[in-house]
PDB file of C-alpha atoms in Angstrom:
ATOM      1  CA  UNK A   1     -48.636   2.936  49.721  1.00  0.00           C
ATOM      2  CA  UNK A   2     -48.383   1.455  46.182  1.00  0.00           C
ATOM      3  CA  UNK A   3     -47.514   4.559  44.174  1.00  0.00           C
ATOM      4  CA  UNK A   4     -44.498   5.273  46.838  1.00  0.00           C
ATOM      5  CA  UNK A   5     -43.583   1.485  46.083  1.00  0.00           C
ATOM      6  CA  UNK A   6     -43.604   1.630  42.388  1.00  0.00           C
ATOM      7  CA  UNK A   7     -41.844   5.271  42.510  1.00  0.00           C
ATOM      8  CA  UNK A   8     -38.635   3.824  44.999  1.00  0.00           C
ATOM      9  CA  UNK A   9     -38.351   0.989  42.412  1.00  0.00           C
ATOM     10  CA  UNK A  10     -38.341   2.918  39.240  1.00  0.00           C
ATOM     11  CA  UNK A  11     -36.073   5.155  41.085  1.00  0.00           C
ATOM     12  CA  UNK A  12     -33.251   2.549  42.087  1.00  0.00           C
ATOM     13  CA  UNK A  13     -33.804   1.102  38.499  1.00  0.00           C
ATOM     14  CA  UNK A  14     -33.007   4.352  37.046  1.00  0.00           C
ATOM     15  CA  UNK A  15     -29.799   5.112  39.356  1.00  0.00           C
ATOM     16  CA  UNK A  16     -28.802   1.478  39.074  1.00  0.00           C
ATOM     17  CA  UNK A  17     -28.826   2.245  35.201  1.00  0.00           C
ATOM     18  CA  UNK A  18     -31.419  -0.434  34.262  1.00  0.00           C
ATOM     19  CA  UNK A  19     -32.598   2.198  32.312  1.00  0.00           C
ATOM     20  CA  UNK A  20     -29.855   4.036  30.463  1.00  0.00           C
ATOM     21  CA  UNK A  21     -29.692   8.095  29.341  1.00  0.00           C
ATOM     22  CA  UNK A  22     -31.972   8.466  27.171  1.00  0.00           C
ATOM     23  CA  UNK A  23     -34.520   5.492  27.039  1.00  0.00           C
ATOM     24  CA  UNK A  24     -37.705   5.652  26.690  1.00  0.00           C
ATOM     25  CA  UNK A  25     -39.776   5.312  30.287  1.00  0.00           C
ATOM     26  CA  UNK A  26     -43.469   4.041  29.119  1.00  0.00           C
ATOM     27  CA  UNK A  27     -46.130   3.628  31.422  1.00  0.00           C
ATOM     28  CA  UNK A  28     -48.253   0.957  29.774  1.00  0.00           C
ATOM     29  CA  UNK A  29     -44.771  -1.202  29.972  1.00  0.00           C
ATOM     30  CA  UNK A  30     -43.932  -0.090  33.415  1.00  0.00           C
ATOM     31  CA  UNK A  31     -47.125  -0.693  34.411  1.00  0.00           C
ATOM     32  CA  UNK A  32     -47.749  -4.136  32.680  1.00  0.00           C
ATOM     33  CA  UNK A  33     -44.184  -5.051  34.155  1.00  0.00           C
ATOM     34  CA  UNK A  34     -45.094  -4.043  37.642  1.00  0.00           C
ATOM     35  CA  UNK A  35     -48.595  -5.263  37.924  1.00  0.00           C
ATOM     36  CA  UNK A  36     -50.144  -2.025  39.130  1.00  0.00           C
ATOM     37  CA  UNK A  37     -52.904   0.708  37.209  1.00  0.00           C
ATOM     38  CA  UNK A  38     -51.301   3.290  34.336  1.00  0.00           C
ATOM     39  CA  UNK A  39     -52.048   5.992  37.431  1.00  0.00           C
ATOM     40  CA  UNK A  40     -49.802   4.907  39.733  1.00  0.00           C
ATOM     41  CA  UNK A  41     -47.114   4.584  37.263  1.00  0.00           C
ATOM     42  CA  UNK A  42     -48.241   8.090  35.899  1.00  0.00           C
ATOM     43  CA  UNK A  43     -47.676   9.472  39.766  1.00  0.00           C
ATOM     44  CA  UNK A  44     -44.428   8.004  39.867  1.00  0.00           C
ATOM     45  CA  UNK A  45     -42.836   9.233  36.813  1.00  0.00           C
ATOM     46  CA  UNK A  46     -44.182  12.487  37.485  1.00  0.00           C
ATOM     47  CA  UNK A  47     -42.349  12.784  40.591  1.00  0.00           C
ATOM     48  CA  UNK A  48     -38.876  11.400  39.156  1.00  0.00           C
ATOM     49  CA  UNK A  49     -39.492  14.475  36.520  1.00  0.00           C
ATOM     50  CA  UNK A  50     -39.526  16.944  39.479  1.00  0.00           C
ATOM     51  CA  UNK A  51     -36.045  15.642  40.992  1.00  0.00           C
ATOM     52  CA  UNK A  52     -34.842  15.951  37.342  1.00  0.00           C
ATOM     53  CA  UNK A  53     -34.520  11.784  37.356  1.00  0.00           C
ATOM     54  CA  UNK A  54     -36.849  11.771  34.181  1.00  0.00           C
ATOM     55  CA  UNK A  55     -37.956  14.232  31.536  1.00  0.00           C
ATOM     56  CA  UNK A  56     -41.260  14.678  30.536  1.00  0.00           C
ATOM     57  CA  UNK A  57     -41.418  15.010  26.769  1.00  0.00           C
ATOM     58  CA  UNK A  58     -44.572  17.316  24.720  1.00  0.00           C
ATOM     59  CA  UNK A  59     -46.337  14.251  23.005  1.00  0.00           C
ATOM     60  CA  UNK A  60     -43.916  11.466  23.426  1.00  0.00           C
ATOM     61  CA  UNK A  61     -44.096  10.364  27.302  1.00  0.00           C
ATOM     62  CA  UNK A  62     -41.027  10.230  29.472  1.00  0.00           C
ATOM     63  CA  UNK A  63     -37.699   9.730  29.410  1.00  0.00           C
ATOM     64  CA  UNK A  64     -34.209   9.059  31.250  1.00  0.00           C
ATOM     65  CA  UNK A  65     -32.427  12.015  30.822  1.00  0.00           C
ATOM     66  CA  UNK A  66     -29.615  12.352  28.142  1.00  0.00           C
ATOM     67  CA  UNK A  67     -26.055  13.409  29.355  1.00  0.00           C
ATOM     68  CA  UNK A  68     -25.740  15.159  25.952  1.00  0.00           C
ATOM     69  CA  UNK A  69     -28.475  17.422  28.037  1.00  0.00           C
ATOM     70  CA  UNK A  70     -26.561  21.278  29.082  1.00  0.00           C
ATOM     71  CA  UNK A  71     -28.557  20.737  32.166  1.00  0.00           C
ATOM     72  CA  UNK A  72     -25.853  18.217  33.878  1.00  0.00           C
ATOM     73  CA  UNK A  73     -22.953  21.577  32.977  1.00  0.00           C
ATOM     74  CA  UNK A  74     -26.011  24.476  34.427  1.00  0.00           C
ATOM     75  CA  UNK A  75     -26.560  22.422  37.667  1.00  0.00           C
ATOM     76  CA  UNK A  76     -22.554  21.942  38.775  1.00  0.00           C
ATOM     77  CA  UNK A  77     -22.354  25.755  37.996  1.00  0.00           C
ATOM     78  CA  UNK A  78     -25.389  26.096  40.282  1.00  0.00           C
ATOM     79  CA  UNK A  79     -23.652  23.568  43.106  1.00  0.00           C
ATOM     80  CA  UNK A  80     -20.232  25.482  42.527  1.00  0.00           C
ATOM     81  CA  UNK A  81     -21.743  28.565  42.778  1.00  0.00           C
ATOM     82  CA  UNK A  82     -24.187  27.851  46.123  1.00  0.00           C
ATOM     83  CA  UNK A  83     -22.478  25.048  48.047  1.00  0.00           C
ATOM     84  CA  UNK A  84     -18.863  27.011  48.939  1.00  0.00           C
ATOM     85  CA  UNK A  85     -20.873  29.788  50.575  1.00  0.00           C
ATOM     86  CA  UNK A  86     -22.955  27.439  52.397  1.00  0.00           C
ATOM     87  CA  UNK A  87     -19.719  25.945  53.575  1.00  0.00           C
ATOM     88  CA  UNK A  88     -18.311  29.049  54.511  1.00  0.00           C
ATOM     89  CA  UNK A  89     -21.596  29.719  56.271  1.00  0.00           C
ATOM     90  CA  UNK A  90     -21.451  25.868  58.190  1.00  0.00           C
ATOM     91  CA  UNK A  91     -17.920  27.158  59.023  1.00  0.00           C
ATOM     92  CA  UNK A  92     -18.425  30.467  60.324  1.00  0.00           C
ATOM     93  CA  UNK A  93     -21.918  29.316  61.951  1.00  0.00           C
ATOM     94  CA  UNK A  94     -21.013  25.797  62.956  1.00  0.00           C
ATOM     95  CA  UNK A  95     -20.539  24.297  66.481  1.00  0.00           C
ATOM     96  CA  UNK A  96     -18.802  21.736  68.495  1.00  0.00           C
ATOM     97  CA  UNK A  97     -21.927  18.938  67.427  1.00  0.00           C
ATOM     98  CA  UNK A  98     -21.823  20.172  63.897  1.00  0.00           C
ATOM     99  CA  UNK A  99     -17.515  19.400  64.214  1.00  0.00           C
ATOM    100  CA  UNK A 100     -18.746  15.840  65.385  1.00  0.00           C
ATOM    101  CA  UNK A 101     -20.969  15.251  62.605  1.00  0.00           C
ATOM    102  CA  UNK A 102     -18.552  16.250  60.068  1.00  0.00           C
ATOM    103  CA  UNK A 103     -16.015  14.138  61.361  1.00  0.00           C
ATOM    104  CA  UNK A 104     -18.122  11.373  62.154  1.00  0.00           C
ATOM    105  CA  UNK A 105     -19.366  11.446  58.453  1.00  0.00           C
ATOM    106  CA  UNK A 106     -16.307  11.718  56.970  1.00  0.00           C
ATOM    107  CA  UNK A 107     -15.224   8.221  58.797  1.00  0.00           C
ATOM    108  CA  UNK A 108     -18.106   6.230  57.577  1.00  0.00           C
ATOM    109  CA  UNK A 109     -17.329   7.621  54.242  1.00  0.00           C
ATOM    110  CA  UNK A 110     -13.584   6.993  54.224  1.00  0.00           C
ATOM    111  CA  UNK A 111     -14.046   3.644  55.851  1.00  0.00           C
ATOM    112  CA  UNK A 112     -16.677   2.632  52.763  1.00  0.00           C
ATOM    113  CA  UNK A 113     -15.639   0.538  49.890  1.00  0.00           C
ATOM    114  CA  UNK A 114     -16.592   2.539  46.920  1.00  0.00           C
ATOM    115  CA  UNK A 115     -16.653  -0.366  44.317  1.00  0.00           C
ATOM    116  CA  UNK A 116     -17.922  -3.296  45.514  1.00  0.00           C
ATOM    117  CA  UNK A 117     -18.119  -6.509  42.919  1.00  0.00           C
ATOM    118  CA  UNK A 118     -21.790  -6.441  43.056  1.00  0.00           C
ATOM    119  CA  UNK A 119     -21.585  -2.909  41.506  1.00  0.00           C
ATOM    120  CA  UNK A 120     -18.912  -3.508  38.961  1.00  0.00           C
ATOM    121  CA  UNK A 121     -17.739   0.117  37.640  1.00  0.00           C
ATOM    122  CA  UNK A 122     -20.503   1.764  39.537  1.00  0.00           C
ATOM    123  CA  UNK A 123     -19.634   3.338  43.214  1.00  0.00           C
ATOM    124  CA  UNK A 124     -21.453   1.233  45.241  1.00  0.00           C
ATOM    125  CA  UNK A 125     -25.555   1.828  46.880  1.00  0.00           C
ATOM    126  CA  UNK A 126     -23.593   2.416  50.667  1.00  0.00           C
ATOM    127  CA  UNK A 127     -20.862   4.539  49.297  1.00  0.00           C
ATOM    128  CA  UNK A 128     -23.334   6.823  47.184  1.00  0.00           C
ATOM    129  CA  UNK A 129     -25.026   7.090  50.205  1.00  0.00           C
ATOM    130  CA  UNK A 130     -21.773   7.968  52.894  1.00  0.00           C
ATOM    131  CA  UNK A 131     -21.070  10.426  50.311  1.00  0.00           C
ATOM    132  CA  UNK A 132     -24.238  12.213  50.064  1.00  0.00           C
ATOM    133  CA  UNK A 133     -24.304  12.199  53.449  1.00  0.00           C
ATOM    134  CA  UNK A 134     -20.906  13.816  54.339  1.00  0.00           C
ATOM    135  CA  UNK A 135     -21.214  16.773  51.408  1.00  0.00           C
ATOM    136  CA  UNK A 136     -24.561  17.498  52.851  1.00  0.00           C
ATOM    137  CA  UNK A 137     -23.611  17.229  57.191  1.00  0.00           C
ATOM    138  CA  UNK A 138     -20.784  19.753  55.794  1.00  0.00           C
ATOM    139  CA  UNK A 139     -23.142  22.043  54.786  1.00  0.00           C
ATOM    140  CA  UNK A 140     -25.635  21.561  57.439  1.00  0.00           C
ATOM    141  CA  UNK A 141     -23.727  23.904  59.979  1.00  0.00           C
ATOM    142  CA  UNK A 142     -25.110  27.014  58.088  1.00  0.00           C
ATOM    143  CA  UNK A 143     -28.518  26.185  59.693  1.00  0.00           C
ATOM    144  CA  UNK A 144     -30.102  27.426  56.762  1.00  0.00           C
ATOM    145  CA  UNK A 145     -33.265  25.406  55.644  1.00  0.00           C
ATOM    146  CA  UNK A 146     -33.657  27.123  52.152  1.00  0.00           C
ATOM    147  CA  UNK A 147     -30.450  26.335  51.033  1.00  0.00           C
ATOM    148  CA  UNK A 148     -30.370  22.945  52.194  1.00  0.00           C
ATOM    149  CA  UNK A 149     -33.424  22.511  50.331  1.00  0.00           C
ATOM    150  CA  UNK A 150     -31.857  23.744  47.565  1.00  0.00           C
ATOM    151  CA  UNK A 151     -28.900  21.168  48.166  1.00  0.00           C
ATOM    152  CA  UNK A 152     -30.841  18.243  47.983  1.00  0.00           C
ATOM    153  CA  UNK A 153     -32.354  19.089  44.962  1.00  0.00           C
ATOM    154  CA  UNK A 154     -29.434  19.990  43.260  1.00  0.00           C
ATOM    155  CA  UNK A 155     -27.800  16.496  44.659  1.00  0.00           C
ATOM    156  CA  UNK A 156     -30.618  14.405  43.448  1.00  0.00           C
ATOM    157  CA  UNK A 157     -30.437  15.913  39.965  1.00  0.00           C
ATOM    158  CA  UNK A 158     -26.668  15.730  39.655  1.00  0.00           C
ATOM    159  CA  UNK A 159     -26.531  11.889  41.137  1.00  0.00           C
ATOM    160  CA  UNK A 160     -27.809  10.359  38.381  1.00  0.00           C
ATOM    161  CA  UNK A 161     -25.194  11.414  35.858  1.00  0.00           C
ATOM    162  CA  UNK A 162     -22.254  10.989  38.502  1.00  0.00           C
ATOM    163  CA  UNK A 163     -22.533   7.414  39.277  1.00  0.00           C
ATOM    164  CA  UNK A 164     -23.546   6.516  35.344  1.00  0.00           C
ATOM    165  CA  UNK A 165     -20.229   8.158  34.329  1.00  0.00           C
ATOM    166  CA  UNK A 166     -18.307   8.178  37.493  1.00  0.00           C
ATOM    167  CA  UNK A 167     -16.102   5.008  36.923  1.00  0.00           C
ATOM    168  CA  UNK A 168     -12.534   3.973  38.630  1.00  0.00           C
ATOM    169  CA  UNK A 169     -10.677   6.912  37.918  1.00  0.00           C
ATOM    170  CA  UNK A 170      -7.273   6.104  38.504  1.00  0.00           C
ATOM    171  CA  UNK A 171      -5.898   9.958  38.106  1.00  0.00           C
ATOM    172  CA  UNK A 172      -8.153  11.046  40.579  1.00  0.00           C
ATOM    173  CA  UNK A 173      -7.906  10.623  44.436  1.00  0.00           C
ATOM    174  CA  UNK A 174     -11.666  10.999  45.250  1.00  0.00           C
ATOM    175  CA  UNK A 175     -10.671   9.786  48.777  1.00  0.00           C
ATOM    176  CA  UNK A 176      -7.797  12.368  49.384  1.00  0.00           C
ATOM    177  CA  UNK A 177      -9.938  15.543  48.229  1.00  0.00           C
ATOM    178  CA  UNK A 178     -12.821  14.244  50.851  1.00  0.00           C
ATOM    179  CA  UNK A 179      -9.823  14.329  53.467  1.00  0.00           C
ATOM    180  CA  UNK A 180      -8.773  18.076  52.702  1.00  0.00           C
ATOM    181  CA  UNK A 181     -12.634  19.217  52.895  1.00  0.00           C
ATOM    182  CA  UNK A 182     -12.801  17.605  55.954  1.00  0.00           C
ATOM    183  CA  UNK A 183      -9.325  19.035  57.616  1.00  0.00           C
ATOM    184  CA  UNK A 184      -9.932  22.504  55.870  1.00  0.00           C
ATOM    185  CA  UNK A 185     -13.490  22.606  57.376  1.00  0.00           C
ATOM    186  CA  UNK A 186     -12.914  21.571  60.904  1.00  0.00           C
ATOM    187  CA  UNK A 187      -9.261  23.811  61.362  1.00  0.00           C
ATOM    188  CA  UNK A 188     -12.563  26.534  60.042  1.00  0.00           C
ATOM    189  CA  UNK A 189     -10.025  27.918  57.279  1.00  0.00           C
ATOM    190  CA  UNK A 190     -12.859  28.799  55.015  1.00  0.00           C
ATOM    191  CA  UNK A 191     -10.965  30.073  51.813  1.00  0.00           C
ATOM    192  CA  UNK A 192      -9.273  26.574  52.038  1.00  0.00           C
ATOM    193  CA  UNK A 193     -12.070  24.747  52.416  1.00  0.00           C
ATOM    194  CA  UNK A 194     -13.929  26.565  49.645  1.00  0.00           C
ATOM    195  CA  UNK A 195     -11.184  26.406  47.413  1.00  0.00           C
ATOM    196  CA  UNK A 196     -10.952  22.373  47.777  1.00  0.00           C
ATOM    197  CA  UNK A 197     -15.135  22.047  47.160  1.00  0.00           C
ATOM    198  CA  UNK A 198     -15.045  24.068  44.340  1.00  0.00           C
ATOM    199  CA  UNK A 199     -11.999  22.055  43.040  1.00  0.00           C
ATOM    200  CA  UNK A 200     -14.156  18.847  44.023  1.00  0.00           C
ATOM    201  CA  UNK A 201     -17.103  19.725  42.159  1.00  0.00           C
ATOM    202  CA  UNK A 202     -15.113  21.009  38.939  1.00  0.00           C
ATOM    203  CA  UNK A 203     -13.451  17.493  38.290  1.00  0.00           C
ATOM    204  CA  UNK A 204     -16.807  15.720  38.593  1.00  0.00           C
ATOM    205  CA  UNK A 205     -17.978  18.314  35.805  1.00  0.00           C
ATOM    206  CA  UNK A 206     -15.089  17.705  33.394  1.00  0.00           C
ATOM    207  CA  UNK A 207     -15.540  14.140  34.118  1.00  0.00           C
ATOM    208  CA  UNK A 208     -19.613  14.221  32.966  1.00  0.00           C
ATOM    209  CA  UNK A 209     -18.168  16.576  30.409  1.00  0.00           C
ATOM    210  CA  UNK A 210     -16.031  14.193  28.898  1.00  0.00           C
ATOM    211  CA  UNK A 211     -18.877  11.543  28.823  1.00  0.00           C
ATOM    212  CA  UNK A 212     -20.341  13.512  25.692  1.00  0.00           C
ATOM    213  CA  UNK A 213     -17.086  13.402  23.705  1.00  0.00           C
TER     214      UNK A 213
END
């Protein structure tokens, strides 16, 4: 379908930064750029709006979000508020599969370069992925659909401001907090594991934080 086409591209150019915080998203230039009708583009941009990949601005079109916007701050309050009870949840609910997937998930994510020279100072498309992927199979174990709704939408709005601002960090050992959420989760010491994802999420906040200084 072209309007699924033209929405994956605009989305990767947006996450790739192509398009930085802040620019201007116009659909007569998208459109002229992509060959396709000002509708399609219209149906795409609308859609990036509602995972919070694009604002929609009263009389002025769309736009990349701005990391000066308190939204970035609001949503890791939301994730450190909702995603250590769903862990406690996975924890308490979560069985010998779940254990599997969580370990299994956590390998593919250790064993991931996270900066690849393709990518420069940007984690890389695989490792975005292996890490979405092992936050979320962590969570999965609460077997609640609503919240893992909830997850992905927070995740998808987040994403965009951690890999623009998430560069080599060489105070923080990204790979070594993954390990603890991992050990904490699977030896089902909940307070632990909480403890370490709240942690987790906090130092990607300050980080963003910092970005507006």
């Amino acid at each position: 379908m072209l309007s699924e086409q033209v929405y994956l591209r605009l989305r990767e150019a947006i996450m790739r930064g192509e398009h930085a915080p802040g620019d201007a998203l116009k659909p007569q230039d998208l459109a002229r750029a992509q060959g396709v009708s000002l509708a399609v583009v219209r149906e795409a941009l609308v859609r990036l709006v509602g995972e919070g990949l694009a604002d929609r601005l009263p009389n002025r079109g769309f736009a990349v979000p701005e990391f000066t916007d308190r939204r970035w701050q609001e949503i890791a309050e939301a994730r450190r508020t909702i995603e250590p009870a769903m862990l406690r949840m996975s924890i308490e609910r979560g069985d010998l599969d779940w254990e599997a997937r969580v370990r299994a998930a956590h390998h593919r994510l250790a064993r991931t370069p996270p900066f690849t020279p393709r990518d420069g100072d940007y984690y890389s498309e695989a490792w975005s992925e292996a890490h979405r992927s092992f936050h979320r199979t962590l969570l999965e174990g609460c077997a609640n659909h609503a919240l893992l709704e909830t997850f992905d939408r927070l995740w998808t709005a987040s994403e965009l401001a951690r890999r623009l601002s998430a560069r080599r960090n060489p105070h923080r050992d990204g790979a070594e907090e993954h390990r603890r959420l991992e050990e904490s989760a699977l030896s089902r010491d909940a307070d632990t594991a909480a403890e370490v994802l709240t942690r987790h999420l906090s130092l990607t906040a300050e980080a963003l934080a910092g970005q507006e200084d």
